[in-house]
Short mmCIF file of C-alpha atoms and ligand atoms in Angstrom, two decimals:
data_model
loop_
_atom_site.label_atom_id
_atom_site.label_comp_id
_atom_site.label_asym_id
_atom_site.label_seq_id
_atom_site.Cartn_x
_atom_site.Cartn_y
_atom_site.Cartn_z
CA MET Z 3 -16.24 -15.29 -17.01
CA SER Z 4 -17.99 -12.01 -17.64
CA LYS Z 5 -16.04 -9.26 -19.26
CA MET Z 6 -15.49 -6.17 -17.11
CA ARG Z 7 -15.44 -2.57 -18.24
CA LYS Z 8 -13.56 -0.40 -15.79
CA THR Z 9 -11.88 2.98 -15.72
CA ILE Z 10 -8.62 3.40 -13.83
CA ALA Z 11 -7.19 6.82 -12.99
CA VAL Z 12 -3.39 6.74 -13.22
CA LEU Z 13 -1.40 9.31 -11.23
CA PRO Z 14 2.29 8.67 -12.04
CA GLY Z 15 3.53 11.53 -9.81
CA ASP Z 16 7.23 12.17 -9.23
CA GLY Z 17 10.65 10.50 -9.10
CA VAL Z 18 10.39 6.80 -9.83
CA GLY Z 19 6.56 7.05 -9.75
CA PRO Z 20 6.12 7.23 -13.56
CA GLU Z 21 8.49 4.25 -14.19
CA VAL Z 22 6.91 1.88 -11.69
CA THR Z 23 3.39 2.93 -12.65
CA ARG Z 24 4.17 2.22 -16.31
CA ALA Z 25 5.13 -1.36 -15.41
CA ALA Z 26 1.91 -1.87 -13.42
CA VAL Z 27 -0.22 -0.43 -16.23
CA GLN Z 28 1.47 -2.71 -18.77
CA LEU Z 29 0.61 -5.78 -16.70
CA LEU Z 30 -2.96 -4.60 -16.16
CA GLY Z 31 -3.17 -4.08 -19.93
CA ASP Z 32 -1.92 -7.65 -20.53
CA CYS Z 33 -4.46 -8.90 -18.04
CA ALA Z 34 -7.29 -7.03 -19.78
CA ALA Z 35 -6.24 -8.39 -23.19
CA VAL Z 36 -6.03 -12.00 -22.02
CA PHE Z 37 -9.15 -12.07 -19.88
CA GLU Z 38 -11.09 -9.84 -22.29
CA HIS Z 39 -11.72 -7.05 -19.86
CA ASP Z 40 -11.89 -3.46 -20.96
CA PHE Z 41 -9.68 -1.28 -18.77
CA ASP Z 42 -9.65 2.39 -19.70
CA PHE Z 43 -6.58 4.14 -18.21
CA ARG Z 44 -6.86 7.90 -17.68
CA GLU Z 45 -3.70 9.71 -16.66
CA PHE Z 46 -3.75 12.84 -14.46
CA ALA Z 47 -1.08 15.18 -13.13
CA PHE Z 48 -0.40 14.89 -9.41
CA GLY Z 49 2.20 15.89 -6.81
CA GLY Z 50 5.30 17.81 -7.83
CA ALA Z 51 4.60 17.15 -11.52
CA ALA Z 52 1.27 18.94 -11.08
CA ILE Z 53 2.92 21.83 -9.21
CA GLU Z 54 5.16 22.33 -12.25
CA ARG Z 55 2.30 22.27 -14.74
CA PHE Z 56 -0.62 23.74 -12.82
CA GLY Z 57 0.87 25.40 -9.73
CA THR Z 58 -0.89 23.01 -7.35
CA PRO Z 59 -0.22 19.38 -6.32
CA LEU Z 60 -3.89 18.40 -6.63
CA PRO Z 61 -5.49 20.16 -9.62
CA GLU Z 62 -9.31 20.21 -9.85
CA GLU Z 63 -9.18 18.11 -13.00
CA THR Z 64 -7.19 15.39 -11.22
CA LEU Z 65 -9.61 15.28 -8.31
CA ALA Z 66 -12.64 15.17 -10.64
CA GLY Z 67 -10.91 12.49 -12.76
CA CYS Z 68 -10.24 10.35 -9.69
CA ARG Z 69 -13.83 10.68 -8.50
CA SER Z 70 -15.17 9.57 -11.86
CA CYS Z 71 -13.04 6.40 -12.14
CA ASP Z 72 -13.57 2.94 -10.66
CA ALA Z 73 -10.10 2.81 -9.06
CA ILE Z 74 -6.96 4.91 -8.80
CA LEU Z 75 -3.36 3.81 -9.30
CA LEU Z 76 -0.73 6.16 -7.90
CA GLY Z 77 3.06 6.05 -8.29
CA ALA Z 78 4.83 8.23 -5.73
CA ILE Z 79 5.12 11.93 -4.97
CA GLY Z 80 7.67 14.40 -3.66
CA GLY Z 81 11.26 15.35 -4.28
CA PRO Z 82 14.00 17.79 -3.31
CA GLY Z 83 12.76 20.39 -5.80
CA TRP Z 84 9.67 21.05 -3.67
CA ASP Z 85 11.11 20.53 -0.17
CA SER Z 86 11.52 24.23 0.52
CA LEU Z 87 7.85 25.05 -0.17
CA PRO Z 88 5.55 25.68 2.79
CA LEU Z 89 3.91 22.46 4.03
CA GLU Z 90 0.50 23.26 2.54
CA GLN Z 91 1.94 23.72 -0.97
CA ARG Z 92 4.13 20.64 -1.14
CA PRO Z 93 3.40 17.45 -3.11
CA GLU Z 94 2.58 15.68 0.18
CA ALA Z 95 -0.25 18.18 0.74
CA GLY Z 96 -1.72 16.94 -2.55
CA LEU Z 97 -1.75 13.37 -1.26
CA LEU Z 98 -3.30 14.38 2.05
CA GLY Z 99 -5.85 16.49 0.14
CA LEU Z 100 -6.74 13.57 -2.10
CA ARG Z 101 -7.19 11.28 0.93
CA LYS Z 102 -9.42 13.89 2.59
CA GLN Z 103 -11.46 14.74 -0.50
CA LEU Z 104 -12.12 11.11 -1.38
CA GLY Z 105 -12.86 10.18 2.24
CA LEU Z 106 -10.13 7.52 2.26
CA TYR Z 107 -10.02 6.52 5.92
CA ILE Z 108 -8.79 2.93 5.56
CA ASN Z 109 -5.19 2.19 4.64
CA LEU Z 110 -4.30 -1.45 4.17
CA ARG Z 111 -0.65 -2.55 3.91
CA PRO Z 112 -0.13 -6.29 3.49
CA ILE Z 113 3.27 -7.46 4.75
CA GLN Z 114 3.97 -10.68 2.94
CA LEU Z 115 7.20 -12.29 1.89
CA ARG Z 116 7.45 -13.75 -1.57
CA PRO Z 117 8.75 -17.31 -1.15
CA ALA Z 118 11.79 -16.66 -3.36
CA LEU Z 119 12.76 -13.59 -1.33
CA GLN Z 120 13.10 -15.10 2.16
CA GLY Z 121 16.85 -14.67 1.87
CA ILE Z 122 16.77 -10.88 1.47
CA SER Z 123 15.00 -10.14 4.73
CA PRO Z 124 17.32 -8.49 7.26
CA LEU Z 125 16.00 -11.00 9.81
CA ARG Z 126 17.34 -14.52 10.18
CA ARG Z 127 15.28 -17.13 8.38
CA ASP Z 128 13.93 -18.69 11.59
CA ARG Z 129 12.67 -15.27 12.75
CA ILE Z 130 11.12 -14.12 9.49
CA SER Z 131 9.52 -17.42 8.61
CA GLY Z 132 5.73 -17.35 8.97
CA CYS Z 133 5.60 -13.55 8.69
CA ASP Z 134 2.32 -12.67 6.95
CA PHE Z 135 0.24 -9.86 8.38
CA GLU Z 136 -1.73 -6.81 7.39
CA ILE Z 137 -1.44 -3.33 8.79
CA VAL Z 138 -4.75 -1.48 8.96
CA ARG Z 139 -3.84 2.16 9.38
CA GLU Z 140 -6.43 4.85 10.07
CA LEU Z 141 -5.89 7.42 7.33
CA ALA Z 142 -8.20 10.39 7.80
CA GLY Z 143 -7.53 11.67 11.31
CA ASP Z 144 -4.88 11.94 14.04
CA ILE Z 145 -2.04 14.43 14.08
CA TYR Z 146 -1.96 14.41 10.27
CA PHE Z 147 -5.19 16.37 9.96
CA GLY Z 148 -5.09 18.57 13.08
CA VAL Z 149 -3.82 22.15 13.21
CA HIS Z 150 -0.18 22.54 12.15
CA GLU Z 151 1.23 25.81 13.37
CA GLN Z 152 4.62 27.51 13.39
CA ARG Z 153 5.20 30.85 15.10
CA GLY Z 154 8.04 33.22 15.71
CA GLU Z 155 11.61 33.25 14.52
CA GLY Z 156 14.98 31.98 15.70
CA SER Z 157 15.20 30.87 19.32
CA ASP Z 158 11.73 32.34 20.01
CA ALA Z 159 10.14 30.07 17.41
CA SER Z 160 7.57 27.48 18.43
CA ALA Z 161 5.38 24.98 16.65
CA ARG Z 162 2.51 22.65 17.43
CA ASP Z 163 0.58 19.88 15.72
CA VAL Z 164 -2.76 18.84 17.14
CA ALA Z 165 -3.74 15.17 17.30
CA SER Z 166 -7.43 14.38 17.60
CA TYR Z 167 -9.74 11.44 17.11
CA THR Z 168 -13.46 10.96 17.56
CA ALA Z 169 -14.91 7.67 18.73
CA SER Z 170 -16.74 7.22 15.44
CA GLU Z 171 -13.52 7.64 13.43
CA ILE Z 172 -11.93 4.92 15.55
CA GLU Z 173 -14.98 2.70 15.43
CA ARG Z 174 -15.22 2.55 11.63
CA ILE Z 175 -11.55 1.63 11.15
CA ALA Z 176 -11.72 -0.89 14.01
CA ARG Z 177 -14.69 -2.60 12.34
CA TYR Z 178 -12.73 -2.86 9.13
CA ALA Z 179 -9.78 -4.45 10.95
CA PHE Z 180 -12.02 -6.97 12.73
CA GLU Z 181 -13.63 -7.89 9.41
CA ARG Z 182 -10.23 -8.37 7.77
CA ALA Z 183 -9.15 -10.57 10.69
CA ALA Z 184 -12.35 -12.62 10.40
CA ALA Z 185 -11.25 -13.63 6.90
CA ARG Z 186 -7.71 -14.43 8.11
CA ASN Z 187 -6.42 -15.85 11.41
CA ARG Z 188 -8.89 -13.99 13.66
CA HIS Z 189 -6.37 -12.00 15.66
CA VAL Z 190 -6.21 -8.20 15.94
CA THR Z 191 -3.33 -6.35 17.61
CA SER Z 192 -4.34 -2.78 18.33
CA VAL Z 193 -1.38 -0.43 18.70
CA ASP Z 194 -1.52 2.83 20.66
CA LYS Z 195 0.25 4.89 23.32
CA ALA Z 196 -2.57 4.77 25.86
CA ASN Z 197 -0.14 5.20 28.76
CA VAL Z 198 0.51 8.79 27.60
CA LEU Z 199 -1.91 10.11 24.96
CA ALA Z 200 -5.59 11.00 25.37
CA THR Z 201 -6.29 10.07 21.74
CA SER Z 202 -4.80 6.65 22.47
CA ALA Z 203 -6.89 6.17 25.62
CA LEU Z 204 -9.99 6.85 23.51
CA TRP Z 205 -8.58 4.53 20.84
CA ARG Z 206 -8.13 1.65 23.30
CA ASN Z 207 -11.59 2.07 24.89
CA THR Z 208 -13.31 2.29 21.54
CA VAL Z 209 -11.50 -0.69 20.01
CA THR Z 210 -12.30 -2.76 23.12
CA ARG Z 211 -15.99 -1.76 22.90
CA VAL Z 212 -16.17 -2.60 19.16
CA SER Z 213 -14.45 -5.95 19.78
CA ARG Z 214 -17.52 -7.16 21.70
CA ASP Z 215 -19.32 -7.39 18.36
CA TYR Z 216 -16.63 -9.79 17.11
CA PRO Z 217 -16.42 -12.54 19.76
CA GLU Z 218 -14.62 -14.90 17.36
CA ILE Z 219 -11.67 -12.48 17.07
CA THR Z 220 -9.00 -12.25 19.77
CA LEU Z 221 -7.92 -8.73 20.54
CA GLU Z 222 -4.60 -7.73 22.02
CA HIS Z 223 -3.35 -4.21 22.81
CA LEU Z 224 0.28 -3.17 22.48
CA TYR Z 225 1.96 0.14 23.17
CA VAL Z 226 3.61 1.43 20.04
CA ASP Z 227 7.17 1.23 21.38
CA ASN Z 228 6.68 -2.42 22.28
CA ALA Z 229 4.97 -3.06 18.92
CA ALA Z 230 8.00 -1.66 17.08
CA MET Z 231 10.17 -4.13 18.98
CA GLN Z 232 7.81 -7.11 18.57
CA ILE Z 233 7.66 -6.59 14.79
CA LEU Z 234 11.41 -7.14 14.72
CA LEU Z 235 11.56 -9.93 17.29
CA ARG Z 236 8.59 -12.09 16.32
CA PRO Z 237 6.80 -10.84 13.21
CA ALA Z 238 4.97 -14.16 12.79
CA GLN Z 239 2.83 -13.42 15.88
CA PHE Z 240 0.80 -10.79 13.97
CA ASP Z 241 -2.29 -11.28 11.87
CA VAL Z 242 -3.92 -7.83 11.62
CA ILE Z 243 -2.30 -4.78 13.21
CA LEU Z 244 -4.80 -1.96 13.77
CA THR Z 245 -3.38 1.47 14.46
CA GLY Z 246 -3.72 5.22 14.03
CA ASN Z 247 -2.42 7.39 11.23
CA LEU Z 248 1.01 8.37 12.59
CA PHE Z 249 1.93 5.05 14.20
CA GLY Z 250 0.74 3.24 11.08
CA ASP Z 251 2.98 5.37 8.88
CA ILE Z 252 6.04 4.54 10.95
CA LEU Z 253 5.37 0.86 11.66
CA SER Z 254 4.57 0.10 8.03
CA ASP Z 255 8.01 1.23 6.84
CA GLU Z 256 9.60 -0.93 9.53
CA ALA Z 257 7.48 -3.92 8.57
CA ALA Z 258 8.20 -3.40 4.86
CA ALA Z 259 11.92 -3.56 5.52
CA LEU Z 260 11.38 -7.02 7.03
CA ALA Z 261 9.86 -8.27 3.81
CA GLY Z 262 13.18 -7.46 2.16
CA SER Z 263 12.62 -4.04 0.67
CA ILE Z 264 10.17 -1.20 0.95
CA GLY Z 265 10.05 -1.47 -2.84
CA LEU Z 266 7.91 -4.60 -2.55
CA ILE Z 267 4.94 -3.48 -0.48
CA PRO Z 268 1.63 -2.29 -1.95
CA SER Z 269 -1.19 -0.44 -0.26
CA MET Z 270 -4.87 0.29 -0.63
CA SER Z 271 -6.57 3.43 0.65
CA ARG Z 272 -10.33 3.21 0.76
CA GLY Z 273 -13.40 5.05 1.99
CA ALA Z 274 -17.02 4.11 1.47
CA ALA Z 275 -17.40 0.85 -0.44
CA ASN Z 276 -19.06 2.55 -3.43
CA GLN Z 277 -16.26 5.11 -3.85
CA PRO Z 278 -13.04 4.57 -5.84
CA ALA Z 279 -10.14 3.19 -3.80
CA LEU Z 280 -6.55 4.28 -4.34
CA TYR Z 281 -3.64 1.86 -4.74
CA GLU Z 282 0.02 2.80 -4.41
CA PRO Z 283 3.35 1.25 -3.48
CA ILE Z 284 4.33 2.44 -0.02
CA HIS Z 285 7.80 3.50 -1.15
CA GLY Z 286 8.46 7.12 -1.88
CA SER Z 287 9.58 8.82 -5.07
CA ALA Z 288 13.27 7.84 -4.53
CA PRO Z 289 14.67 10.83 -6.46
CA SER Z 290 18.19 9.38 -6.53
CA LEU Z 291 16.93 6.38 -8.55
CA ALA Z 292 14.59 8.30 -10.85
CA GLY Z 293 15.16 8.00 -14.58
CA LYS Z 294 17.86 5.32 -14.16
CA ASP Z 295 15.59 2.37 -14.91
CA VAL Z 296 16.66 0.59 -11.71
CA ALA Z 297 13.68 1.03 -9.35
CA CYS Z 298 11.86 -2.13 -8.31
CA PRO Z 299 8.41 -2.14 -9.95
CA LEU Z 300 7.01 -4.82 -7.64
CA GLY Z 301 5.40 -2.45 -5.11
CA ALA Z 302 3.43 -0.91 -7.98
CA ILE Z 303 2.72 -4.31 -9.57
CA PHE Z 304 1.42 -5.73 -6.28
CA SER Z 305 -0.65 -2.55 -5.90
CA ALA Z 306 -2.20 -3.41 -9.27
CA THR Z 307 -2.99 -6.98 -8.15
CA LEU Z 308 -4.44 -5.64 -4.90
CA LEU Z 309 -6.61 -3.36 -7.06
CA LEU Z 310 -7.77 -6.32 -9.16
CA ARG Z 311 -8.75 -8.25 -6.02
CA GLU Z 312 -10.16 -5.56 -3.78
CA SER Z 313 -11.87 -3.22 -6.24
CA PHE Z 314 -12.79 -5.54 -9.11
CA GLY Z 315 -13.03 -8.95 -7.38
CA LEU Z 316 -10.69 -10.44 -10.01
CA ASP Z 317 -8.82 -13.01 -7.92
CA ILE Z 318 -7.74 -15.31 -10.74
CA GLU Z 319 -6.29 -12.43 -12.73
CA ALA Z 320 -4.37 -11.18 -9.67
CA GLN Z 321 -3.05 -14.65 -9.00
CA TRP Z 322 -2.03 -15.03 -12.64
CA ILE Z 323 0.19 -11.94 -12.35
CA GLU Z 324 1.57 -12.80 -8.91
CA SER Z 325 2.55 -16.32 -9.88
CA ALA Z 326 4.37 -14.99 -12.96
CA VAL Z 327 6.28 -12.63 -10.64
CA ASP Z 328 7.14 -15.53 -8.34
CA ARG Z 329 8.47 -17.60 -11.22
CA VAL Z 330 10.64 -14.74 -12.46
CA LEU Z 331 12.03 -14.37 -8.91
CA ASP Z 332 12.55 -18.14 -8.74
CA HIS Z 333 14.64 -17.95 -11.91
CA GLY Z 334 16.93 -15.56 -10.04
CA TYR Z 335 16.01 -12.38 -11.91
CA ARG Z 336 16.01 -9.32 -9.67
CA THR Z 337 16.19 -5.57 -9.63
CA MET Z 338 19.13 -4.07 -7.75
CA ASP Z 339 17.40 -3.53 -4.38
CA ILE Z 340 16.23 -7.14 -4.05
CA ALA Z 341 19.31 -8.86 -5.45
CA GLU Z 342 21.29 -11.59 -3.70
CA SER Z 343 24.84 -12.58 -4.61
CA VAL Z 344 23.65 -15.28 -7.03
CA SER Z 345 20.96 -13.13 -8.70
CA ARG Z 346 20.88 -11.86 -12.25
CA VAL Z 347 20.40 -8.14 -11.75
CA LEU Z 348 18.24 -6.55 -14.43
CA ARG Z 349 17.16 -3.06 -15.29
CA SER Z 350 13.66 -2.33 -14.11
CA SER Z 351 12.17 -2.41 -17.63
CA GLU Z 352 13.93 -5.74 -18.40
CA PHE Z 353 12.58 -7.19 -15.18
CA THR Z 354 9.04 -6.16 -16.17
CA ALA Z 355 9.62 -7.60 -19.65
CA HIS Z 356 10.52 -10.94 -18.03
CA ILE Z 357 7.31 -10.91 -16.02
CA ARG Z 358 5.30 -10.20 -19.17
CA ALA Z 359 7.09 -13.03 -21.01
CA GLU Z 360 6.32 -15.32 -18.11
CA LEU Z 361 2.64 -14.33 -18.24
CA HIS Z 362 2.61 -15.25 -21.90
CA GLU Z 363 4.40 -18.56 -21.18
CA SER Z 364 1.77 -19.55 -18.66
CA LEU Z 365 -0.94 -18.92 -21.25
CA VAL Z 366 0.71 -21.11 -23.84
CA HIS Z 367 0.98 -23.71 -21.13
CA SER Z 368 -2.65 -23.39 -20.08
CA GLU Z 369 -3.87 -23.59 -23.68
CA ARG Z 370 -1.99 -26.81 -24.17
CA TYR Z 371 -2.68 -28.47 -20.89
CA GLY Z 372 -5.64 -26.68 -19.36
CA TRP Z 373 -5.66 -23.80 -16.93
CA GLY Z 374 -3.78 -24.27 -13.70
CA VAL Z 375 -1.89 -27.43 -14.65
C1 IPM D 427 2.84 7.17 3.27
C2 IPM D 427 3.67 8.42 3.10
C3 IPM D 427 2.78 9.63 3.28
C4 IPM D 427 2.24 9.61 4.69
C5 IPM D 427 3.47 10.99 2.98
C6 IPM D 427 4.08 11.01 1.60
C7 IPM D 427 2.53 12.14 3.17
O1 IPM D 427 4.75 8.40 3.97
O2 IPM D 427 1.84 7.03 2.54
O3 IPM D 427 3.17 6.36 4.13
O4 IPM D 427 2.91 10.07 5.63
O5 IPM D 427 1.11 9.14 4.87
MG1 MG D 428 4.99 6.56 5.03
#
């Protein structure tokens, strides 16, 4: 196997972001050492942490650093300390700015249950079983990037947020979703609110037009309210869910809860194929857990394995990490949020240490008996 030299920008951010990112970086470091890759990690300030140090959530140096790397690993941003700032100065504005500046228009959120964690889903086993789908969320348009305006004071105050989409913005994300589905179970569910919104009517027409180029894929349209219900009732019916920026934000938290905890779900944000993609757990900065060494690092760890697969094409390495995680879960080790009554609840750093020990174990095993035995 050829050795890879790659640079990875690390943006720990706020709250539990630095803790979970540290765990993911440790595992990527182990992976580099074992498979003889050369991963160069470069850390940059971002979000609230960057506001404190540089007065802005997205400093120039951070943006330039991200552009110059092969991939970006982000922790989480935001916290009560910055909630009273105007919208355009908050940590979230840094994330939206980074998405815009790097042209990240694809957001992929795989909703997969780890076999050992079937029992922690809030759904009954018969309903959750077979749940394995991907949410493809458009990330660069919609109401997120339209005008946001507040006027007046008191009971005379008013506000508006403008949602807009162009056909070409919809077309490029739709193509991505159809291509993902082609490599999976060939089913796309497009989610909109075409019975009310003009942007959704354009969405539905455009997705239907694009679908003609993918005759092997079945396309279904759902209104977002029905989709929210179907995700709870029969999650196993979905293969790829394609949706806009706002609906994707909301539905992905709902879907993550089904997998047992929002702490488990990774994401990839991507633009043009030759540009660096950004990987982050979809959970937030969880300020109440920060610094307590209790946050689940798996969302960040699965973001790292998604990075290995999607940006570097390193499937075996990703699988090596994921199977070590599955064995640790099988042994009953858990962080607090994913514990069951019989689990051994560990601190976050202990949990990561178990995964690293398990990685090492599997190497000893493979040296003795041959890889994969
Ligand atoms: C997400 C988050 C962000 C979003 C926030 C932090 C701006 O909720 O990535 O899902 O709304 O896109
Ligand atoms: Mg969200």
